[in-house]
């Protein structure tokens, strides 16, 4: 491997755009965060704001109406939004996750049909891989599709789907060859939300990211044309895995944003809060906590940026690096937010301050798009 492969640079335009997004997030998104969390309300207004500001165009190439600015810029944006509100960051993350299968493996026709309308924010996508009995092991899915003439007929159900009921279309994975063996004989399809036989079931009541709907999907003889197959028939498992190799960086960036947001709040609080006649940030017990939190965020950011640069270069080790970034950033988010609550003391435990929400939001980053145990497995496999 060349030395260059370990280096990334952040162009000035990216830094300028990050500054713009930071301002929008702090001025327009942060003030809504507590309310949408409390009400478990999907923020349509904030989604429109992201679309108007071209932020939803970040996951897409210029030829498909996007900004063409790559994975690093996208995830710098995710971090800034997550600092203000993790649920709103998920809107941008799913805009990538739900379209990556098409972007990476779809026909030109599928790309032209779906990507430009996602880049403008007109359409929302979703990624439907998990099932009630197939989470860490998606190769054990039972949703299936059979071919009838020029159509595929899908039956089954999906679970834990972000954007359930919001999405205009779903990238759905189904078994198309039962004889092919575990994690094989699976095909990816685009299923538009208005297809007869498709329905959205119950939405979950969640600990965190409460302003983003998560739910089940049901497919009863849902017919899609052969043109809606993403990539090659029976090769859908690789479509899913290659998508997750990239989209996990969104989770890493979201986790980092939560961690940095909590650190910033805790530091500001420690300056203001007075006990024993002085600001609590004059006590070394608090200073050391804040120093460790800031250090963890900085280390997480370096790994995230390097992993993003590897995706942008199509580096052969991108899957390993994205798993490492997701693992490290999410564990950092959990540890840092627990410390932030501790620094705020009783105020950390109540909804008047944002750190309890950040602690609740952090937890899912250790779980979704592959649990951290799965990330360790993915990383370990590269060392065998
Ligand atoms: N990119 C492309 N292809 C991949 C791949 C990747 N990252 N990982 C595996 N594959 C291919 C393999 O090469 C193999 O193909 P061949 O037999 O043609 O060589 C095929 O996919 C099956 O691979 P494998 O046998 O490794 O599959 P497993 O069932 O053992 O999968 C893990 C293992 C754990 C990696 C997989 O199940 C996984 O990622 N689970 C977590 C899923 C997840 O993140 N769920 C969250 C919900 S989605 S939001």
Coordinates of C-alpha atoms and ligand atoms in Angstrom, one line a residue:
X1 CA 0.0 0.0 0.0
X2 CA 1.3 3.4 -0.8
X3 CA 1.9 6.0 1.9
X4 CA -0.6 8.3 0.1
X5 CA -3.4 5.9 0.9
X6 CA -3.2 6.9 4.5
X7 CA -3.6 10.6 3.9
X8 CA -6.7 12.8 3.5
X9 CA -7.1 16.5 2.9
X10 CA -10.2 18.6 3.5
X11 CA -10.6 21.2 0.8
X12 CA -11.4 24.7 1.8
X13 CA -14.8 24.5 0.0
X14 CA -15.7 21.6 2.3
X15 CA -14.7 23.6 5.4
X16 CA -16.8 26.6 4.2
X17 CA -19.8 24.4 3.5
X18 CA -19.4 22.8 6.9
X19 CA -19.5 26.2 8.5
X20 CA -22.7 27.0 6.7
X21 CA -24.3 23.7 7.8
X22 CA -23.1 24.3 11.4
X23 CA -24.8 27.6 11.5
X24 CA -28.1 26.2 10.0
X25 CA -28.0 23.3 12.4
X26 CA -27.4 25.5 15.5
X27 CA -29.9 28.2 14.5
X28 CA -32.7 26.2 12.9
X29 CA -32.4 22.5 13.9
X30 CA -31.2 22.6 17.6
X31 CA -34.2 24.7 18.8
X32 CA -36.6 22.0 17.5
X33 CA -34.7 19.0 18.9
X34 CA -36.3 18.7 22.3
X35 CA -39.9 19.1 21.0
X36 CA -39.6 16.6 18.1
X37 CA -38.0 14.1 20.5
X38 CA -40.7 14.5 23.1
X39 CA -43.5 14.2 20.6
X40 CA -41.8 11.5 18.5
X41 CA -42.7 13.7 15.5
X42 CA -41.0 13.4 12.1
X43 CA -39.7 17.0 11.3
X44 CA -41.1 17.5 7.7
X45 CA -40.1 21.2 8.1
X46 CA -36.4 20.3 8.8
X47 CA -36.4 17.9 5.9
X48 CA -37.6 20.7 3.6
X49 CA -34.8 22.9 5.1
X50 CA -32.2 20.3 4.3
X51 CA -33.5 20.0 0.7
X52 CA -33.6 23.8 0.2
X53 CA -30.0 24.1 1.4
X54 CA -28.8 21.4 -1.1
X55 CA -27.8 19.2 1.9
X56 CA -29.9 16.3 0.7
X57 CA -27.9 16.5 -2.6
X58 CA -24.7 15.5 -0.7
X59 CA -25.0 11.7 -1.2
X60 CA -25.3 12.1 -5.0
X61 CA -23.1 12.6 -8.1
X62 CA -23.5 15.8 -10.2
X63 CA -24.8 13.7 -13.1
X64 CA -27.7 12.7 -10.9
X65 CA -28.4 16.2 -9.6
X66 CA -26.3 15.9 -6.5
X67 CA -23.4 18.0 -5.3
X68 CA -20.8 15.4 -6.3
X69 CA -18.7 16.3 -3.2
X70 CA -18.1 12.8 -1.9
X71 CA -18.3 10.8 1.3
X72 CA -16.1 13.0 3.5
X73 CA -18.2 16.1 2.8
X74 CA -21.4 14.1 3.3
X75 CA -20.3 12.9 6.7
X76 CA -19.0 16.3 7.8
X77 CA -22.6 17.4 7.3
X78 CA -24.0 14.5 9.2
X79 CA -21.7 15.3 12.1
X80 CA -22.8 18.9 12.2
X81 CA -26.5 18.1 12.1
X82 CA -26.2 15.3 14.7
X83 CA -24.5 17.8 17.0
X84 CA -27.8 19.6 17.0
X85 CA -30.2 16.7 16.6
X86 CA -29.4 13.0 15.8
X87 CA -32.9 12.3 14.5
X88 CA -32.6 15.0 11.8
X89 CA -29.1 13.8 10.9
X90 CA -30.8 10.4 10.2
X91 CA -32.8 12.1 7.4
X92 CA -29.6 12.7 5.5
X93 CA -28.1 9.3 6.5
X94 CA -31.1 7.4 5.1
X95 CA -31.1 9.6 2.0
X96 CA -27.7 7.8 1.4
X97 CA -28.5 4.4 2.8
X98 CA -31.7 4.0 0.9
X99 CA -30.2 5.0 -2.5
X100 CA -26.7 3.4 -2.3
X101 CA -27.9 0.1 -3.6
X102 CA -29.2 1.9 -6.8
X103 CA -26.1 4.2 -7.0
X104 CA -23.7 1.3 -6.7
X105 CA -25.5 -1.5 -8.6
X106 CA -28.6 -0.2 -10.3
X107 CA -29.1 0.1 -14.1
X108 CA -28.7 3.5 -15.7
X109 CA -32.5 3.5 -16.0
X110 CA -33.0 2.9 -12.3
X111 CA -30.4 5.6 -11.4
X112 CA -32.1 8.1 -13.7
X113 CA -35.5 7.2 -12.4
X114 CA -34.7 7.5 -8.6
X115 CA -31.5 9.4 -7.8
X116 CA -32.2 12.9 -9.2
X117 CA -35.6 13.1 -7.3
X118 CA -33.8 12.1 -4.1
X119 CA -31.0 14.6 -4.7
X120 CA -33.5 17.4 -4.8
X121 CA -35.2 16.0 -1.7
X122 CA -38.5 15.4 -3.6
X123 CA -38.4 11.7 -2.7
X124 CA -37.3 9.9 0.5
X125 CA -35.9 6.4 0.2
X126 CA -35.5 3.5 2.7
X127 CA -33.4 0.4 3.0
X128 CA -35.3 -2.8 3.9
X129 CA -33.0 -5.6 4.8
X130 CA -33.7 -6.7 8.4
X131 CA -36.5 -9.0 9.5
X132 CA -37.9 -9.9 12.9
X133 CA -35.7 -13.1 12.9
X134 CA -32.9 -11.8 10.7
X135 CA -31.0 -8.8 12.1
X136 CA -27.3 -9.5 12.5
X137 CA -27.8 -12.5 10.2
X138 CA -29.6 -11.0 7.2
X139 CA -28.5 -14.1 5.1
X140 CA -31.2 -15.9 7.1
X141 CA -34.1 -13.8 5.7
X142 CA -37.4 -15.4 4.7
X143 CA -39.0 -12.7 2.6
X144 CA -39.0 -14.1 -0.9
X145 CA -39.8 -13.2 -4.5
X146 CA -40.8 -15.4 -7.4
X147 CA -40.7 -14.6 -11.0
X148 CA -43.9 -14.5 -13.1
X149 CA -43.3 -13.5 -16.7
X150 CA -41.7 -10.1 -16.7
X151 CA -42.6 -9.4 -13.0
X152 CA -41.5 -10.4 -9.6
X153 CA -44.0 -11.2 -6.8
X154 CA -42.8 -10.4 -3.3
X155 CA -44.1 -11.9 -0.1
X156 CA -42.9 -11.5 3.5
X157 CA -42.2 -8.8 6.0
X158 CA -39.3 -6.5 7.1
X159 CA -38.6 -5.0 10.6
X160 CA -36.7 -2.1 12.1
X161 CA -36.9 0.0 8.9
X162 CA -35.9 3.7 9.3
X163 CA -38.2 6.0 7.3
X164 CA -41.1 3.5 7.4
X165 CA -44.2 5.2 6.2
X166 CA -42.2 8.3 5.1
X167 CA -40.3 6.7 2.2
X168 CA -41.5 7.0 -1.4
X169 CA -39.7 3.8 -2.2
X170 CA -37.9 1.0 -0.5
X171 CA -34.8 -1.0 -1.5
X172 CA -36.0 -4.5 -0.5
X173 CA -34.0 -7.7 -0.2
X174 CA -35.8 -11.0 -0.9
X175 CA -34.8 -14.7 -1.4
X176 CA -35.1 -15.6 -5.0
X177 CA -33.3 -19.0 -5.0
X178 CA -33.9 -21.1 -1.9
X179 CA -31.4 -23.7 -3.0
X180 CA -28.5 -21.3 -3.2
X181 CA -27.5 -21.6 0.5
X182 CA -27.2 -19.2 3.4
X183 CA -26.5 -15.5 2.4
X184 CA -26.8 -16.4 -1.3
X185 CA -29.8 -16.5 -3.8
X186 CA -31.0 -13.1 -2.5
X187 CA -32.1 -10.3 -4.9
X188 CA -32.5 -6.5 -4.3
X189 CA -35.6 -4.8 -5.6
X190 CA -37.0 -1.3 -5.7
X191 CA -40.6 -1.3 -4.3
X192 CA -42.5 1.9 -4.6
X193 CA -44.7 2.7 -1.6
X194 CA -47.9 2.8 -3.7
X195 CA -47.6 -0.8 -5.0
X196 CA -50.7 -2.8 -4.2
X197 CA -50.0 -5.3 -1.4
X198 CA -47.4 -3.2 0.3
X199 CA -48.2 -1.8 3.7
X200 CA -46.5 -0.2 6.7
X201 CA -47.2 -1.9 10.0
X202 CA -46.6 -0.8 13.6
X203 CA -44.1 1.9 14.4
X204 CA -41.8 1.3 17.4
X205 CA -41.8 3.4 20.6
X206 CA -38.1 4.0 21.1
X207 CA -35.5 5.1 23.7
X208 CA -33.8 7.5 21.2
X209 CA -33.9 9.0 17.7
X210 CA -37.5 9.3 18.5
X211 CA -38.2 11.9 15.7
X212 CA -37.4 9.3 13.1
X213 CA -40.0 6.6 12.5
X214 CA -38.9 3.0 12.7
X215 CA -41.3 0.3 11.7
X216 CA -42.3 -2.9 10.0
X217 CA -43.3 -3.4 6.4
X218 CA -45.5 -6.1 4.9
X219 CA -45.5 -7.5 1.4
X220 CA -48.5 -9.5 0.2
X221 CA -48.1 -10.5 -3.5
X222 CA -46.4 -7.2 -4.2
X223 CA -45.7 -7.1 -8.0
X224 CA -42.7 -5.2 -9.4
X225 CA -41.4 -5.2 -12.9
X226 CA -38.1 -6.9 -13.8
X227 CA -36.7 -3.4 -14.4
X228 CA -36.9 -2.8 -10.6
X229 CA -34.3 -5.4 -9.9
X230 CA -31.2 -3.7 -8.5
X231 CA -28.0 -5.3 -9.9
X232 CA -27.9 -9.0 -10.8
X233 CA -30.6 -11.5 -9.8
X234 CA -29.4 -13.7 -6.8
X235 CA -26.5 -11.3 -6.1
X236 CA -28.5 -9.1 -3.7
X237 CA -26.5 -10.0 -0.6
X238 CA -23.5 -8.4 -2.0
X239 CA -25.6 -5.3 -2.9
X240 CA -26.6 -5.1 0.8
X241 CA -23.0 -5.7 2.1
X242 CA -21.4 -3.2 -0.2
X243 CA -24.0 -0.6 0.8
X244 CA -23.4 -1.1 4.5
X245 CA -19.6 -0.9 4.0
X246 CA -20.2 2.7 3.0
X247 CA -23.4 3.7 4.9
X248 CA -21.9 2.7 8.3
X249 CA -19.8 5.9 8.0
X250 CA -23.0 7.8 8.4
X251 CA -23.6 6.1 11.7
X252 CA -20.0 6.9 12.7
X253 CA -20.5 10.6 11.8
X254 CA -23.9 10.7 13.6
X255 CA -22.3 9.2 16.7
X256 CA -19.4 11.7 16.5
X257 CA -21.8 14.6 16.2
X258 CA -23.7 13.4 19.3
X259 CA -20.4 13.0 21.2
X260 CA -19.1 16.4 20.2
X261 CA -22.4 18.1 20.9
X262 CA -22.5 16.6 24.4
X263 CA -18.9 17.6 25.0
X264 CA -19.7 21.2 23.9
X265 CA -22.7 21.4 26.2
X266 CA -20.9 19.9 29.2
X267 CA -18.0 22.3 28.7
X268 CA -20.3 25.3 28.5
X269 CA -22.2 24.1 31.5
X270 CA -19.1 23.6 33.6
X271 CA -18.0 27.2 32.9
X272 CA -21.3 28.6 34.2
X273 CA -22.1 26.2 37.0
X274 CA -20.8 27.5 40.4
X275 CA -20.3 25.3 43.5
X276 CA -18.1 25.9 46.5
X277 CA -17.7 29.5 45.4
X278 CA -16.2 28.8 41.9
X279 CA -17.0 27.5 38.4
X280 CA -17.0 23.7 38.5
X281 CA -14.5 23.8 35.5
X282 CA -11.9 25.0 38.0
X283 CA -12.0 21.5 39.6
X284 CA -9.6 19.0 38.1
X285 CA -12.2 16.2 38.4
X286 CA -14.3 18.1 35.8
X287 CA -11.4 19.3 33.7
X288 CA -10.1 15.7 33.3
X289 CA -13.5 14.4 32.2
X290 CA -13.8 17.2 29.6
X291 CA -10.2 16.6 28.4
X292 CA -10.9 12.9 27.9
X293 CA -14.2 13.6 26.1
X294 CA -12.5 16.1 23.7
X295 CA -9.6 13.7 23.1
X296 CA -12.0 10.8 22.3
X297 CA -14.0 13.0 19.8
X298 CA -10.8 14.2 18.1
X299 CA -9.5 10.6 17.7
X300 CA -12.9 9.4 16.5
X301 CA -12.9 12.2 13.9
X302 CA -9.5 11.3 12.5
X303 CA -10.6 7.7 12.0
X304 CA -13.9 8.7 10.5
X305 CA -12.2 11.1 8.0
X306 CA -9.6 8.5 7.0
X307 CA -12.4 5.9 6.4
X308 CA -14.4 8.4 4.3
X309 CA -11.3 9.2 2.3
X310 CA -10.9 5.5 1.7
X311 CA -14.4 5.2 0.4
X312 CA -13.9 8.1 -1.9
X313 CA -10.8 6.4 -3.3
X314 CA -12.5 3.0 -3.5
X315 CA -9.7 1.7 -1.4
X316 CA -9.8 -2.1 -1.0
X317 CA -9.8 -1.8 2.8
X318 CA -12.8 0.6 2.9
X319 CA -15.0 -2.0 4.6
X320 CA -12.6 -2.6 7.4
X321 CA -12.1 1.1 8.0
X322 CA -15.8 1.9 7.9
X323 CA -16.4 -0.9 10.5
X324 CA -13.6 0.5 12.6
X325 CA -14.9 4.0 12.4
X326 CA -18.5 3.0 13.2
X327 CA -17.3 0.9 16.2
X328 CA -15.0 3.6 17.6
X329 CA -17.3 6.6 17.0
X330 CA -20.3 4.9 18.5
X331 CA -18.5 3.6 21.6
X332 CA -17.1 7.1 22.0
X333 CA -20.6 8.6 21.7
X334 CA -22.0 6.3 24.5
X335 CA -19.1 6.8 26.8
X336 CA -18.9 10.6 26.3
X337 CA -22.6 11.2 26.7
X338 CA -22.7 9.3 30.0
X339 CA -19.9 11.6 31.2
X340 CA -21.7 14.7 29.9
X341 CA -24.8 13.7 32.0
X342 CA -22.5 13.2 35.0
X343 CA -21.0 16.7 34.6
X344 CA -24.4 18.2 34.5
X345 CA -25.4 16.2 37.6
X346 CA -29.2 16.4 38.3
X347 CA -29.5 18.9 35.3
X348 CA -28.1 16.2 33.1
X349 CA -31.0 13.9 34.1
X350 CA -33.8 16.2 33.1
X351 CA -35.2 17.3 29.7
X352 CA -34.5 20.9 30.3
X353 CA -30.9 20.2 29.0
X354 CA -30.1 18.3 25.8
X355 CA -27.5 15.8 27.2
X356 CA -30.0 13.2 28.4
X357 CA -31.5 13.1 24.9
X358 CA -28.0 12.8 23.5
X359 CA -27.2 9.8 25.8
X360 CA -30.4 8.1 24.7
X361 CA -29.7 8.9 21.0
X362 CA -26.1 7.5 21.3
X363 CA -27.2 4.0 22.2
X364 CA -28.6 3.1 18.8
X365 CA -25.3 4.0 17.1
X366 CA -23.8 0.9 18.8
X367 CA -26.6 -1.2 17.4
X368 CA -27.9 -0.2 14.0
X369 CA -26.4 -0.9 10.6
X370 CA -24.6 -3.8 12.3
X371 CA -24.1 -4.1 16.0
X372 CA -20.7 -3.3 17.3
X373 CA -20.2 -7.1 17.8
X374 CA -20.7 -7.5 14.0
X375 CA -18.3 -4.6 13.3
X376 CA -15.6 -6.5 15.4
X377 CA -16.4 -9.6 13.5
X378 CA -16.0 -7.8 10.1
X379 CA -12.7 -6.2 11.3
X380 CA -11.4 -9.5 12.7
X381 CA -12.1 -11.3 9.4
X382 CA -9.6 -9.0 7.6
X383 CA -6.9 -10.1 10.0
X384 CA -7.4 -13.9 9.7
Ligands
LIG1 N1 -19.0 -6.7 0.1 C1 -19.3 -7.5 -0.9 N2 -19.5 -8.8 -0.8 C2 -19.5 -9.4 0.5 C3 -19.2 -8.6 1.6 C4 -18.9 -7.2 1.4 N3 -18.6 -6.4 2.4 N4 -19.3 -9.4 2.7 C5 -19.6 -10.6 2.3 N5 -19.7 -10.6 0.9 C6 -20.0 -11.7 0.0 C7 -19.1 -12.9 0.3 O1 -17.9 -12.7 -0.5 C8 -19.9 -14.1 -0.1 O2 -19.9 -14.2 -1.5 P1 -19.3 -15.5 -2.3 O3 -19.8 -16.7 -1.6 O4 -19.8 -15.3 -3.7 O5 -17.8 -15.3 -2.1 C9 -21.3 -13.7 0.3 O6 -21.3 -12.3 0.4 C10 -21.7 -14.3 1.7 O7 -20.7 -13.8 2.6 P2 -20.5 -14.5 4.0 O8 -20.4 -16.0 3.9 O9 -19.3 -13.8 4.6 O10 -21.9 -14.1 4.7 P3 -22.3 -14.2 6.2 O11 -23.7 -14.6 6.3 O12 -21.3 -15.0 7.0 O13 -22.2 -12.6 6.6 C11 -21.8 -10.8 8.1 C12 -21.5 -12.2 7.6 C13 -21.8 -10.8 9.6 C14 -20.6 -9.9 7.6 C15 -23.1 -10.2 7.6 O14 -24.1 -11.1 7.9 C16 -23.4 -8.8 8.2 O15 -22.8 -7.8 7.8 N6 -24.3 -8.8 9.2 C17 -24.8 -7.5 9.7 C18 -25.9 -7.0 9.0 C19 -26.3 -5.6 9.4 O16 -25.5 -4.7 9.4 N7 -27.6 -5.5 9.7 C20 -28.1 -4.2 10.1 C21 -29.3 -3.9 9.5 S1 -29.3 -3.1 8.0 S2 -29.6 -1.3 8.6

